[in-house]
Amino acid sequence: MKVYEAMANAFVKEGTTTLFGLLGDGQMTWWSAMSKHPGVRIVDVRDEGCAVTMAEGWSLATGRVGVASATQGPGLARMTTSLVVAARSRTPVVVYTSKTALNNDHLVQYLDQDRLVSATGAGYIEVLKPSYAENAVRDAFYRARREARPIVLAAPLDVQSMDCDADGEDYRPSGEMFPGQQAIRPDLDRLREAAGIVGQSRRPVLVLGRGAMSPAARAAANRLAERIGALITTTLVAKGTLADSEYYAGVSGFYSSREVIQLFGEADCVVAVGARLSSHTVSGGYLYPNARVVHIDVAPHVLMGGDRGADCYVQGDAAATLRELLEALERDGAGGLGYRTAEVRRILAHAGRDPAEFEIEPGTVDPREAVRLLDEKLPPGMNLVSSGNAHACAFRVMLMKRRRGLQIFCTGFGCIGQALSTGVGAALGAGGPMVCVEGDGGALQSIQELDTVARLGLKFLYVVVNDEAYGAEYHKLRAHDRDPSLSFVRSPDFAGLGRDFGCRGRGARTLEEFGAAIDEFLSGDGPMVIDLRISRNVISIPYRRLHFGMDV
C-alpha cells in the first residue's frame, strides 16, 4: 500500500465523511484515494482558506473534527487567516496538505510550513517516513480533539508515493484512545467556598459561555438560576442559551442594553460557567462593580478581563459542578427571590429598544428595523450564521430575540469575510436551511463561494447588509473628527452576482422589498442572495457608547 492510500484509509477510519478542499498537484494522489471511499463527500471550494472555514463550520454544527485540504506552499499560505480563526475559536480541524519533495528550498513552491502554521496557533505534523503514515493521521485527529485546535498534517511529495507496510485493516482510530473529555469533579473545599459566596448573595447573575451549552449543563444552570433567583446572561458565542427564561438578559458586556447594564450594576455575585469572561464580556471589569465572582471552568485557571482572577475559581465540568453546587445550596437551605420579580421582568421585556433617530438616506433602510423584520420572518429554530464585525453585528446580537437552532457568530479573530464559508460548512453539518448575514466588505472577501453554494443546491439565504462602506471604520473616523469618506467603497450588485453564480437574487431598498424577498426564499428551494441596502448613518448602541460617549 502506498503512503497516500494508507493515509486516506486512516482518514476514513477516523470518521471522515465530508472533505472541504481545493485540488492541487500536491495532494491529488491522496484526494483520488479519498474519492474512492463511497462514504466520503468531497466539497470543491474556490479558495483554500474557505475550505478551512467550511470545515470549522461543519465541526461547530456536528461536534466532530472537520477536515480540509489544499496543496503545499501557496495553497497552505492562503489558509493562514482561517487557521488563526479556528485556533482562536478552539475548533478541531485536520488539514491534509503536502510539502515539496526533500524539503527542497530551491523549488518555487517551497515554504517553511512548520513556522507558518505555528504562527497561526495551529499544530503541525509532518510525515517524514512511510512507517509513520498511519500514526501521523491518528496523532492529528487525537491532537485536534484533545487540544481543540486545527492540526495541519503534511505529507511530502516524495514520501507520499513510497510503499508502507500498512494494510488498512488493523488501523486503530484515535477515538478509541481519546473517548472524550472526562467530567472533572470540583475540589470540595473550593465547592464549599463557592456555595458560601452564592448562598449569601441577594442579587446573583449567571453568565453562561460555550462550556455551558450542553443539554446537561443547561439543565443544571436553569435549576441553579431558579433556586437563587439569578438573572441569566451569556457570552456572545453562547447567545440564546436558556433564552426561553423570562429572566434572560441577553449577551453580557459590549452588547448589553442600558437597562440591563443598570441591573448588572446591582449584582452582588456573578457565577460564570464555561465562559472566559473576556474584556468584552465584563466591559473591562466595570460591568459588575460590586459583585464577587465564582468562576467555573474545566481549565486549571482562567484570568478574567482586566487580568484579574475570580474571588473563587472552581475547576470542574460545567454540568457536574453546577449539580454539586446546587446540592450544597439545597443542604444549606440557601436560595432566594433575587432578581426574579415582576419589575425585573418588565424591565427585560422593554430592554434594548432604541429611541434614537437618524437621518435615513433615500433608497436605504434603518438596519434596526431590518433586523427586527428578519427576526420576525424567520421561523423559530432556523439556523443562523452571522459575521462578527462589532458594529454591524451589534444590531443582530441585540435585536434578534427569537430562539434559533444552530447559531454561530464569527468572532474568533475579529476579522471579516468568514461568515459565508462558515455558513456553508454549518449548513452541510446541520442538514437544514441556513441564513447567513454578512456585511458588504466581508462578502467581497469570499463571494466566490456562492458558486459552491449553488453547486451544492443548499437552501441557503445570504443577506448582504450593504452600506457601501466599512461601517465600523466609518463611525470611528467620525468619532475622531477624521474624513469618514475614506471608508466609502462602491459596492457591486450583490443580487446580480448571486444570479451569475447560480442563486436567486433580489435587491431590497425598502422594508417591504426586504420582507417580500425573505418570503420568496422561505417559499422556494435552493440558495438566494438579498442585497439589503442599509443606512450608514445609524450607529449601534455599543458603538455610540464606546466611540461617541453617548448615554444610551
PDB file of N, CA, C and O in Angstrom, residues 26-60:
ATOM      1  N   GLY A  26      -0.146  18.786  -5.206  1.00  0.00           N
ATOM      2  CA  GLY A  26       0.497  18.250  -4.016  1.00  0.00           C
ATOM      3  C   GLY A  26      -0.282  17.157  -3.321  1.00  0.00           C
ATOM      4  O   GLY A  26       0.312  16.259  -2.739  1.00  0.00           O
ATOM      5  N   GLN A  27      -1.638  17.244  -3.353  1.00  0.00           N
ATOM      6  CA  GLN A  27      -2.411  16.223  -2.632  1.00  0.00           C
ATOM      7  C   GLN A  27      -3.366  15.476  -3.547  1.00  0.00           C
ATOM      8  O   GLN A  27      -4.336  14.874  -3.084  1.00  0.00           O
ATOM      9  N   MET A  28      -3.104  15.468  -4.858  1.00  0.00           N
ATOM     10  CA  MET A  28      -4.055  14.828  -5.763  1.00  0.00           C
ATOM     11  C   MET A  28      -4.074  13.306  -5.625  1.00  0.00           C
ATOM     12  O   MET A  28      -5.125  12.676  -5.843  1.00  0.00           O
ATOM     13  N   THR A  29      -2.961  12.695  -5.241  1.00  0.00           N
ATOM     14  CA  THR A  29      -2.986  11.233  -5.081  1.00  0.00           C
ATOM     15  C   THR A  29      -3.853  10.853  -3.876  1.00  0.00           C
ATOM     16  O   THR A  29      -4.667   9.926  -3.941  1.00  0.00           O
ATOM     17  N   TRP A  30      -3.670  11.573  -2.768  1.00  0.00           N
ATOM     18  CA  TRP A  30      -4.491  11.334  -1.562  1.00  0.00           C
ATOM     19  C   TRP A  30      -5.949  11.653  -1.851  1.00  0.00           C
ATOM     20  O   TRP A  30      -6.854  10.923  -1.454  1.00  0.00           O
ATOM     21  N   TRP A  31      -6.202  12.744  -2.551  1.00  0.00           N
ATOM     22  CA  TRP A  31      -7.560  13.158  -2.911  1.00  0.00           C
ATOM     23  C   TRP A  31      -8.239  12.070  -3.751  1.00  0.00           C
ATOM     24  O   TRP A  31      -9.413  11.734  -3.518  1.00  0.00           O
ATOM     25  N   SER A  32      -7.493  11.523  -4.695  1.00  0.00           N
ATOM     26  CA  SER A  32      -8.036  10.449  -5.531  1.00  0.00           C
ATOM     27  C   SER A  32      -8.385   9.231  -4.694  1.00  0.00           C
ATOM     28  O   SER A  32      -9.427   8.582  -4.903  1.00  0.00           O
ATOM     29  N   ALA A  33      -7.509   8.901  -3.745  1.00  0.00           N
ATOM     30  CA  ALA A  33      -7.782   7.758  -2.870  1.00  0.00           C
ATOM     31  C   ALA A  33      -9.009   8.023  -2.002  1.00  0.00           C
ATOM     32  O   ALA A  33      -9.827   7.121  -1.778  1.00  0.00           O
ATOM     33  N   MET A  34      -9.173   9.253  -1.504  1.00  0.00           N
ATOM     34  CA  MET A  34     -10.348   9.599  -0.695  1.00  0.00           C
ATOM     35  C   MET A  34     -11.624   9.462  -1.518  1.00  0.00           C
ATOM     36  O   MET A  34     -12.663   9.016  -1.008  1.00  0.00           O
ATOM     37  N   SER A  35     -11.555   9.837  -2.784  1.00  0.00           N
ATOM     38  CA  SER A  35     -12.756   9.818  -3.632  1.00  0.00           C
ATOM     39  C   SER A  35     -13.276   8.409  -3.874  1.00  0.00           C
ATOM     40  O   SER A  35     -14.438   8.230  -4.255  1.00  0.00           O
ATOM     41  N   LYS A  36     -12.443   7.383  -3.674  1.00  0.00           N
ATOM     42  CA  LYS A  36     -12.856   6.005  -3.906  1.00  0.00           C
ATOM     43  C   LYS A  36     -13.665   5.431  -2.749  1.00  0.00           C
ATOM     44  O   LYS A  36     -14.242   4.349  -2.878  1.00  0.00           O
ATOM     45  N   HIS A  37     -13.698   6.143  -1.640  1.00  0.00           N
ATOM     46  CA  HIS A  37     -14.483   5.678  -0.489  1.00  0.00           C
ATOM     47  C   HIS A  37     -15.907   6.212  -0.622  1.00  0.00           C
ATOM     48  O   HIS A  37     -16.123   7.426  -0.610  1.00  0.00           O
ATOM     49  N   PRO A  38     -16.900   5.350  -0.747  1.00  0.00           N
ATOM     50  CA  PRO A  38     -18.275   5.798  -1.030  1.00  0.00           C
ATOM     51  C   PRO A  38     -18.900   6.645   0.073  1.00  0.00           C
ATOM     52  O   PRO A  38     -19.841   7.392  -0.187  1.00  0.00           O
ATOM     53  N   GLY A  39     -18.395   6.539   1.284  1.00  0.00           N
ATOM     54  CA  GLY A  39     -18.980   7.310   2.384  1.00  0.00           C
ATOM     55  C   GLY A  39     -18.417   8.706   2.541  1.00  0.00           C
ATOM     56  O   GLY A  39     -18.791   9.422   3.479  1.00  0.00           O
ATOM     57  N   VAL A  40     -17.531   9.123   1.635  1.00  0.00           N
ATOM     58  CA  VAL A  40     -16.889  10.427   1.746  1.00  0.00           C
ATOM     59  C   VAL A  40     -17.465  11.384   0.708  1.00  0.00           C
ATOM     60  O   VAL A  40     -17.498  11.082  -0.490  1.00  0.00           O
ATOM     61  N   ARG A  41     -17.902  12.541   1.165  1.00  0.00           N
ATOM     62  CA  ARG A  41     -18.391  13.588   0.263  1.00  0.00           C
ATOM     63  C   ARG A  41     -17.305  14.647   0.122  1.00  0.00           C
ATOM     64  O   ARG A  41     -16.847  15.221   1.122  1.00  0.00           O
ATOM     65  N   ILE A  42     -16.882  14.900  -1.109  1.00  0.00           N
ATOM     66  CA  ILE A  42     -15.862  15.912  -1.357  1.00  0.00           C
ATOM     67  C   ILE A  42     -16.538  17.195  -1.830  1.00  0.00           C
ATOM     68  O   ILE A  42     -17.288  17.180  -2.810  1.00  0.00           O
ATOM     69  N   VAL A  43     -16.293  18.275  -1.113  1.00  0.00           N
ATOM     70  CA  VAL A  43     -16.856  19.578  -1.452  1.00  0.00           C
ATOM     71  C   VAL A  43     -15.745  20.433  -2.041  1.00  0.00           C
ATOM     72  O   VAL A  43     -14.826  20.851  -1.338  1.00  0.00           O
ATOM     73  N   ASP A  44     -15.828  20.667  -3.352  1.00  0.00           N
ATOM     74  CA  ASP A  44     -14.832  21.501  -4.024  1.00  0.00           C
ATOM     75  C   ASP A  44     -15.118  22.963  -3.738  1.00  0.00           C
ATOM     76  O   ASP A  44     -16.202  23.467  -4.050  1.00  0.00           O
ATOM     77  N   VAL A  45     -14.160  23.653  -3.155  1.00  0.00           N
ATOM     78  CA  VAL A  45     -14.319  25.067  -2.849  1.00  0.00           C
ATOM     79  C   VAL A  45     -13.488  25.884  -3.835  1.00  0.00           C
ATOM     80  O   VAL A  45     -12.734  25.340  -4.638  1.00  0.00           O
ATOM     81  N   ARG A  46     -13.620  27.203  -3.759  1.00  0.00           N
ATOM     82  CA  ARG A  46     -12.919  28.081  -4.695  1.00  0.00           C
ATOM     83  C   ARG A  46     -11.728  28.796  -4.071  1.00  0.00           C
ATOM     84  O   ARG A  46     -10.992  29.483  -4.766  1.00  0.00           O
ATOM     85  N   ASP A  47     -11.549  28.655  -2.770  1.00  0.00           N
ATOM     86  CA  ASP A  47     -10.416  29.274  -2.084  1.00  0.00           C
ATOM     87  C   ASP A  47      -9.988  28.372  -0.937  1.00  0.00           C
ATOM     88  O   ASP A  47     -10.835  27.847  -0.200  1.00  0.00           O
ATOM     89  N   GLU A  48      -8.686  28.220  -0.789  1.00  0.00           N
ATOM     90  CA  GLU A  48      -8.173  27.290   0.222  1.00  0.00           C
ATOM     91  C   GLU A  48      -8.552  27.708   1.650  1.00  0.00           C
ATOM     92  O   GLU A  48      -8.878  26.872   2.487  1.00  0.00           O
ATOM     93  N   GLY A  49      -8.494  29.017   1.910  1.00  0.00           N
ATOM     94  CA  GLY A  49      -8.875  29.473   3.244  1.00  0.00           C
ATOM     95  C   GLY A  49     -10.325  29.168   3.553  1.00  0.00           C
ATOM     96  O   GLY A  49     -10.674  28.822   4.684  1.00  0.00           O
ATOM     97  N   CYS A  50     -11.180  29.268   2.543  1.00  0.00           N
ATOM     98  CA  CYS A  50     -12.594  28.959   2.741  1.00  0.00           C
ATOM     99  C   CYS A  50     -12.802  27.478   3.040  1.00  0.00           C
ATOM    100  O   CYS A  50     -13.777  27.110   3.701  1.00  0.00           O
ATOM    101  N   ALA A  51     -11.902  26.614   2.565  1.00  0.00           N
ATOM    102  CA  ALA A  51     -12.007  25.189   2.890  1.00  0.00           C
ATOM    103  C   ALA A  51     -11.871  24.976   4.390  1.00  0.00           C
ATOM    104  O   ALA A  51     -12.625  24.207   4.999  1.00  0.00           O
ATOM    105  N   VAL A  52     -10.900  25.651   5.012  1.00  0.00           N
ATOM    106  CA  VAL A  52     -10.724  25.537   6.464  1.00  0.00           C
ATOM    107  C   VAL A  52     -11.940  26.087   7.191  1.00  0.00           C
ATOM    108  O   VAL A  52     -12.447  25.501   8.160  1.00  0.00           O
ATOM    109  N   THR A  53     -12.446  27.238   6.728  1.00  0.00           N
ATOM    110  CA  THR A  53     -13.587  27.865   7.390  1.00  0.00           C
ATOM    111  C   THR A  53     -14.841  27.005   7.262  1.00  0.00           C
ATOM    112  O   THR A  53     -15.631  26.891   8.203  1.00  0.00           O
ATOM    113  N   MET A  54     -15.040  26.377   6.109  1.00  0.00           N
ATOM    114  CA  MET A  54     -16.172  25.457   5.965  1.00  0.00           C
ATOM    115  C   MET A  54     -16.014  24.258   6.890  1.00  0.00           C
ATOM    116  O   MET A  54     -16.990  23.801   7.509  1.00  0.00           O
ATOM    117  N   ALA A  55     -14.802  23.735   6.989  1.00  0.00           N
ATOM    118  CA  ALA A  55     -14.565  22.611   7.905  1.00  0.00           C
ATOM    119  C   ALA A  55     -14.833  23.026   9.342  1.00  0.00           C
ATOM    120  O   ALA A  55     -15.348  22.231  10.140  1.00  0.00           O
ATOM    121  N   GLU A  56     -14.503  24.268   9.664  1.00  0.00           N
ATOM    122  CA  GLU A  56     -14.791  24.760  11.017  1.00  0.00           C
ATOM    123  C   GLU A  56     -16.296  24.847  11.253  1.00  0.00           C
ATOM    124  O   GLU A  56     -16.806  24.433  12.298  1.00  0.00           O
ATOM    125  N   GLY A  57     -17.034  25.406  10.272  1.00  0.00           N
ATOM    126  CA  GLY A  57     -18.486  25.472  10.408  1.00  0.00           C
ATOM    127  C   GLY A  57     -19.109  24.097  10.546  1.00  0.00           C
ATOM    128  O   GLY A  57     -20.026  23.890  11.347  1.00  0.00           O
ATOM    129  N   TRP A  58     -18.603  23.149   9.757  1.00  0.00           N
ATOM    130  CA  TRP A  58     -19.101  21.766   9.847  1.00  0.00           C
ATOM    131  C   TRP A  58     -18.830  21.192  11.233  1.00  0.00           C
ATOM    132  O   TRP A  58     -19.696  20.533  11.821  1.00  0.00           O
ATOM    133  N   SER A  59     -17.654  21.453  11.769  1.00  0.00           N
ATOM    134  CA  SER A  59     -17.310  20.959  13.102  1.00  0.00           C
ATOM    135  C   SER A  59     -18.204  21.574  14.180  1.00  0.00           C
ATOM    136  O   SER A  59     -18.670  20.882  15.094  1.00  0.00           O
ATOM    137  N   LEU A  60     -18.464  22.878  14.068  1.00  0.00           N
ATOM    138  CA  LEU A  60     -19.318  23.542  15.046  1.00  0.00           C
ATOM    139  C   LEU A  60     -20.739  22.987  15.005  1.00  0.00           C
ATOM    140  O   LEU A  60     -21.424  22.933  16.030  1.00  0.00           O
TER     141      LEU A  60
END
